[in-house]
XYZ file of C-alpha atoms in Angstrom:
316
model
C -5.831 -1.264 28.600
C -2.399 0.323 27.943
C -1.565 2.294 24.851
C 0.905 0.906 22.286
C 3.127 3.617 21.321
C 3.920 4.069 17.687
C 6.790 6.079 16.511
C 6.582 7.345 12.771
C 9.995 7.983 10.914
C 9.226 10.355 7.780
C 6.066 11.834 8.463
C 6.415 15.082 6.001
C 5.036 12.922 2.904
C 1.393 12.377 2.048
C 1.308 8.854 3.451
C 2.912 9.943 6.709
C -0.019 12.598 6.864
C -2.697 9.785 6.598
C -0.945 7.960 8.807
C -0.789 10.213 11.616
C -4.680 10.659 11.030
C -5.280 7.054 11.391
C -3.162 6.651 14.338
C -4.674 9.838 16.036
C -8.228 8.265 15.920
C -7.233 4.565 16.728
C -8.503 3.354 20.101
C -5.020 1.782 21.075
C -2.339 3.190 19.416
C -0.666 6.534 20.231
C 1.949 8.349 18.547
C 5.164 8.044 20.882
C 7.402 10.468 18.128
C 7.153 11.770 14.536
C 10.164 12.528 12.812
C 10.611 15.192 9.876
C 13.659 16.987 9.066
C 12.110 19.749 7.333
C 9.313 20.066 10.119
C 11.579 19.912 13.154
C 10.315 21.428 16.415
C 6.780 22.424 14.719
C 3.482 21.197 16.299
C 2.213 18.301 14.384
C -1.446 19.733 15.000
C -0.531 22.681 12.847
C 0.039 20.589 9.929
C -2.333 18.031 10.248
C -6.098 18.442 10.923
C -6.495 15.002 12.087
C -4.294 15.265 15.024
C -5.095 17.255 18.436
C -1.999 17.333 20.992
C 1.057 18.936 21.961
C 3.265 16.610 19.848
C 5.906 18.255 17.663
C 7.977 17.100 14.969
C 11.472 16.039 15.805
C 14.918 15.240 13.888
C 16.544 12.678 15.851
C 19.874 10.921 14.892
C 19.648 7.235 14.341
C 21.229 6.511 17.500
C 18.621 8.238 19.605
C 15.656 6.654 18.166
C 15.589 3.487 20.339
C 15.605 5.832 23.515
C 12.308 7.102 22.380
C 10.303 4.514 23.915
C 8.113 3.234 20.794
C 6.462 -0.227 20.941
C 6.304 -0.147 17.007
C 8.110 1.765 14.300
C 6.515 2.849 11.062
C 9.168 3.604 8.290
C 7.577 6.060 5.794
C 11.073 6.512 3.974
C 12.210 6.538 0.605
C 13.873 3.347 -0.741
C 17.468 2.648 0.245
C 17.004 4.661 3.885
C 15.457 1.766 6.397
C 18.684 -0.306 7.018
C 20.700 2.281 8.924
C 17.611 3.079 11.236
C 16.814 -0.594 11.775
C 20.787 -1.429 12.605
C 20.279 1.334 15.237
C 17.635 -0.457 17.164
C 19.592 -3.625 16.603
C 22.831 -1.936 17.927
C 20.897 -0.837 21.029
C 19.542 -4.419 21.399
C 15.716 -3.298 20.987
C 13.245 -5.150 18.993
C 10.038 -3.118 18.341
C 7.570 -3.821 15.725
C 8.830 -2.537 12.515
C 6.760 -1.941 9.470
C 8.421 -0.703 6.448
C 6.596 1.299 3.699
C 9.643 1.441 1.520
C 10.603 -1.500 -1.024
C 13.886 -2.289 1.005
C 12.556 -5.339 2.535
C 9.981 -6.765 -0.089
C 12.441 -9.246 -1.203
C 13.708 -10.020 2.117
C 12.724 -13.469 3.589
C 13.589 -12.553 7.046
C 10.653 -10.005 6.856
C 6.869 -10.864 6.370
C 5.503 -9.544 3.542
C 2.205 -7.988 4.933
C -0.875 -8.078 2.268
C -3.226 -9.171 4.576
C -5.957 -10.693 2.021
C -2.950 -12.719 0.585
C -0.709 -13.484 3.309
C -2.187 -13.459 6.755
C -1.931 -17.159 6.863
C 1.889 -16.500 6.950
C 2.017 -14.326 9.748
C 3.525 -16.079 13.091
C 4.225 -13.362 15.272
C 6.922 -11.666 12.960
C 8.127 -8.429 14.168
C 9.442 -6.923 11.071
C 6.816 -6.497 8.133
C 7.364 -5.159 5.001
C 4.125 -3.311 3.572
C 3.401 -4.160 0.012
C 3.568 -1.207 -2.839
C 0.471 0.612 -3.826
C 0.582 -0.942 -7.426
C 1.739 -3.903 -6.132
C -1.539 -4.358 -3.794
C -4.005 -3.594 -6.681
C -2.243 -5.886 -8.972
C -2.004 -9.025 -6.759
C -5.706 -8.378 -5.610
C -6.808 -8.256 -9.545
C -4.982 -11.188 -10.371
C -5.016 -13.836 -7.308
C -8.260 -15.471 -7.871
C -7.150 -16.640 -11.161
C -3.424 -17.308 -10.345
C -4.180 -21.213 -10.800
C -5.816 -20.695 -14.020
C -3.355 -18.365 -15.737
C -1.161 -19.500 -18.782
C 2.576 -19.825 -18.933
C 2.623 -16.272 -20.599
C 3.315 -13.314 -18.987
C 0.250 -11.270 -18.206
C 0.281 -7.695 -18.547
C -0.959 -4.443 -16.189
C -1.206 -0.909 -17.369
C -1.318 1.422 -14.349
C -2.416 4.803 -13.577
C -1.660 6.797 -10.663
C -2.784 10.049 -9.143
C 0.645 12.309 -8.739
C 0.510 11.889 -4.804
C 2.318 8.401 -5.669
C 5.535 10.563 -7.007
C 6.036 11.851 -3.119
C 6.735 15.422 -2.090
C 10.355 15.869 -3.780
C 9.467 18.023 -6.663
C 9.906 16.330 -9.989
C 8.427 16.056 -13.550
C 5.930 13.443 -12.280
C 4.271 15.831 -9.308
C 4.481 18.944 -11.278
C 0.930 20.317 -11.968
C 1.867 22.194 -14.774
C 3.685 19.394 -16.717
C 0.735 16.887 -15.559
C -1.967 19.289 -17.046
C -3.977 17.604 -19.716
C -1.321 14.901 -19.945
C -0.573 11.267 -18.963
C 2.924 10.603 -18.235
C 4.752 7.337 -18.698
C 7.760 6.146 -16.806
C 9.886 3.091 -15.803
C 7.951 1.223 -18.475
C 10.239 -1.869 -17.873
C 11.622 -3.315 -14.418
C 9.618 -1.090 -12.116
C 10.026 -2.218 -8.790
C 6.251 -3.181 -8.438
C 6.744 -5.344 -11.588
C 9.513 -7.371 -9.654
C 7.515 -7.345 -6.650
C 4.062 -8.828 -8.149
C 5.948 -11.026 -10.278
C 8.061 -12.540 -7.011
C 4.795 -12.814 -4.836
C 2.761 -14.330 -7.366
C 5.477 -16.822 -9.051
C 4.259 -15.572 -12.494
C 5.811 -13.320 -15.069
C 4.096 -9.619 -14.717
C 4.705 -7.315 -17.192
C 3.793 -3.606 -15.595
C 3.588 -0.098 -17.606
C 3.164 2.726 -14.972
C 1.522 6.280 -15.870
C 1.124 9.369 -13.765
C -2.140 11.418 -14.548
C -2.850 14.832 -13.195
C -5.456 13.744 -10.616
C -3.891 13.772 -7.057
C -4.779 10.501 -5.290
C -5.970 7.072 -6.606
C -4.774 4.092 -8.979
C -6.263 2.226 -11.607
C -4.790 -1.370 -12.764
C -5.956 -2.576 -16.000
C -4.942 -6.505 -15.761
C -4.853 -8.461 -19.196
C -4.551 -12.210 -17.937
C -3.729 -15.081 -20.461
C -5.907 -18.122 -19.184
C -4.700 -21.747 -19.453
C -8.309 -22.661 -20.583
C -11.623 -21.182 -21.153
C -14.000 -19.384 -18.721
C -17.308 -18.107 -18.808
C -17.959 -14.755 -17.301
C -20.198 -16.628 -14.739
C -17.397 -18.624 -13.618
C -14.903 -15.785 -13.207
C -17.407 -13.642 -11.278
C -17.663 -16.550 -9.049
C -14.453 -16.877 -8.473
C -13.864 -13.280 -7.459
C -16.986 -13.284 -5.207
C -15.774 -16.573 -3.299
C -11.956 -15.626 -2.812
C -13.420 -12.282 -1.794
C -16.301 -12.921 0.636
C -14.981 -12.399 3.652
C -12.832 -9.212 2.738
C -14.449 -5.941 3.615
C -11.440 -4.122 2.083
C -12.026 -5.765 -1.305
C -15.238 -5.115 -3.123
C -16.084 -7.098 -6.363
C -18.480 -5.278 -8.784
C -19.680 -6.160 -12.185
C -18.958 -2.821 -14.086
C -15.497 -1.522 -14.171
C -14.552 0.774 -11.270
C -13.620 4.481 -11.571
C -10.734 5.594 -9.525
C -12.711 9.140 -9.026
C -14.975 7.098 -6.715
C -12.206 5.214 -4.558
C -10.262 8.516 -3.449
C -10.446 8.617 0.562
C -11.870 5.253 0.634
C -10.006 2.171 2.501
C -10.852 -0.668 0.201
C -9.807 -1.965 -3.233
C -12.713 -2.351 -5.850
C -12.212 -4.994 -8.504
C -14.562 -5.431 -11.541
C -15.164 -4.736 -15.478
C -14.554 -8.356 -15.994
C -14.330 -8.880 -20.100
C -13.447 -12.111 -21.670
C -12.398 -12.582 -25.181
C -14.669 -14.538 -27.552
C -12.796 -17.903 -27.044
C -12.723 -17.201 -23.213
C -9.050 -17.681 -22.860
C -8.057 -13.731 -22.138
C -9.590 -12.077 -19.253
C -9.295 -8.234 -18.575
C -9.718 -7.012 -15.012
C -9.967 -3.581 -13.698
C -9.056 -2.351 -9.970
C -8.785 0.733 -8.288
C -7.376 1.770 -4.941
C -6.568 5.083 -2.929
C -2.420 4.684 -3.056
C -2.215 6.733 0.195
C -4.446 4.371 2.037
C -4.956 0.918 1.084
C -2.071 1.300 -0.951
C 0.049 2.456 1.899
C -1.305 3.829 5.372
C -4.205 1.458 5.773
C -2.472 -1.449 4.993
C 0.443 -0.585 7.226
C -2.649 -0.221 9.904
C -4.043 -3.613 9.345
C -0.182 -5.119 9.607
C 0.124 -3.128 12.852
C -3.310 -4.295 14.705
C -2.194 -7.886 13.551
C 1.164 -7.637 15.083
C -0.396 -6.526 18.456
C -2.996 -8.966 18.433
C -5.847 -6.615 17.955
C -8.789 -6.985 15.140
C -6.965 -6.673 11.896
C -9.539 -3.516 10.963
C -9.382 -1.649 14.184
C -9.260 2.053 13.635
C -9.919 1.684 9.663
C -12.781 3.801 8.730
C -15.452 2.170 6.732
């Protein structure tokens, strides 16, 4: 069977490294090019233990990218950087599959929002796919089974991420000295994932993110106000039924621990706790922000775009 050529733009970051590992092990996908301004000319294999080959990082101009022969292009760039690249392909008359890991197209109706466990029914062969945010993935999966039972009140999500979520550009939020023995709040109102989840669920979400000293993995504690009383058994039944056919969402009785999700490709949801009147529910979800929160989900979306099994190449 013919190989499917993938271009990766913005490969220096943590998510880019995970994508290289996943794509290198995939039975159908091969890397056509990998871009990095800082690593231009260096062998990918010298920087990534999951890759074995002669491919080198490159730093082509936007106008050169359509000439590199990719069937799909992953945009692993900071917010605000993808439009110029997409425009270069449009100008060249080329239409590869795009998977954008930034927030640039998550509010764009012209792009498919690719959270497979919630939106795969809306996928109709779209070639422009917006990958959900890491926090946004965990929040939506924690909330979705109760969406039709929420009261009109906003729900609250307290989030804690490992510092890999702050990227590789030096800042307070990935400074080991500042994070040591610390929990660092930031963007407490109006975070892009707050807006993203509110838009996707059609329900107001109030999100309060924090950064912790660990490297990878996020925890979401969601506080849900319900329109009527529930028993714990009824809540558990909803979650088990909703995710029974989802290998990358695992429902458990106890609250999941972030230390147990690092390096894993699924989301864990648990810790279901109800108030005495049954009208307030607290749910905890954990996820590796670099994998199911980014690279693994991008691979799910690529697989679907090329008619492959959605979990092809996803370690389990």
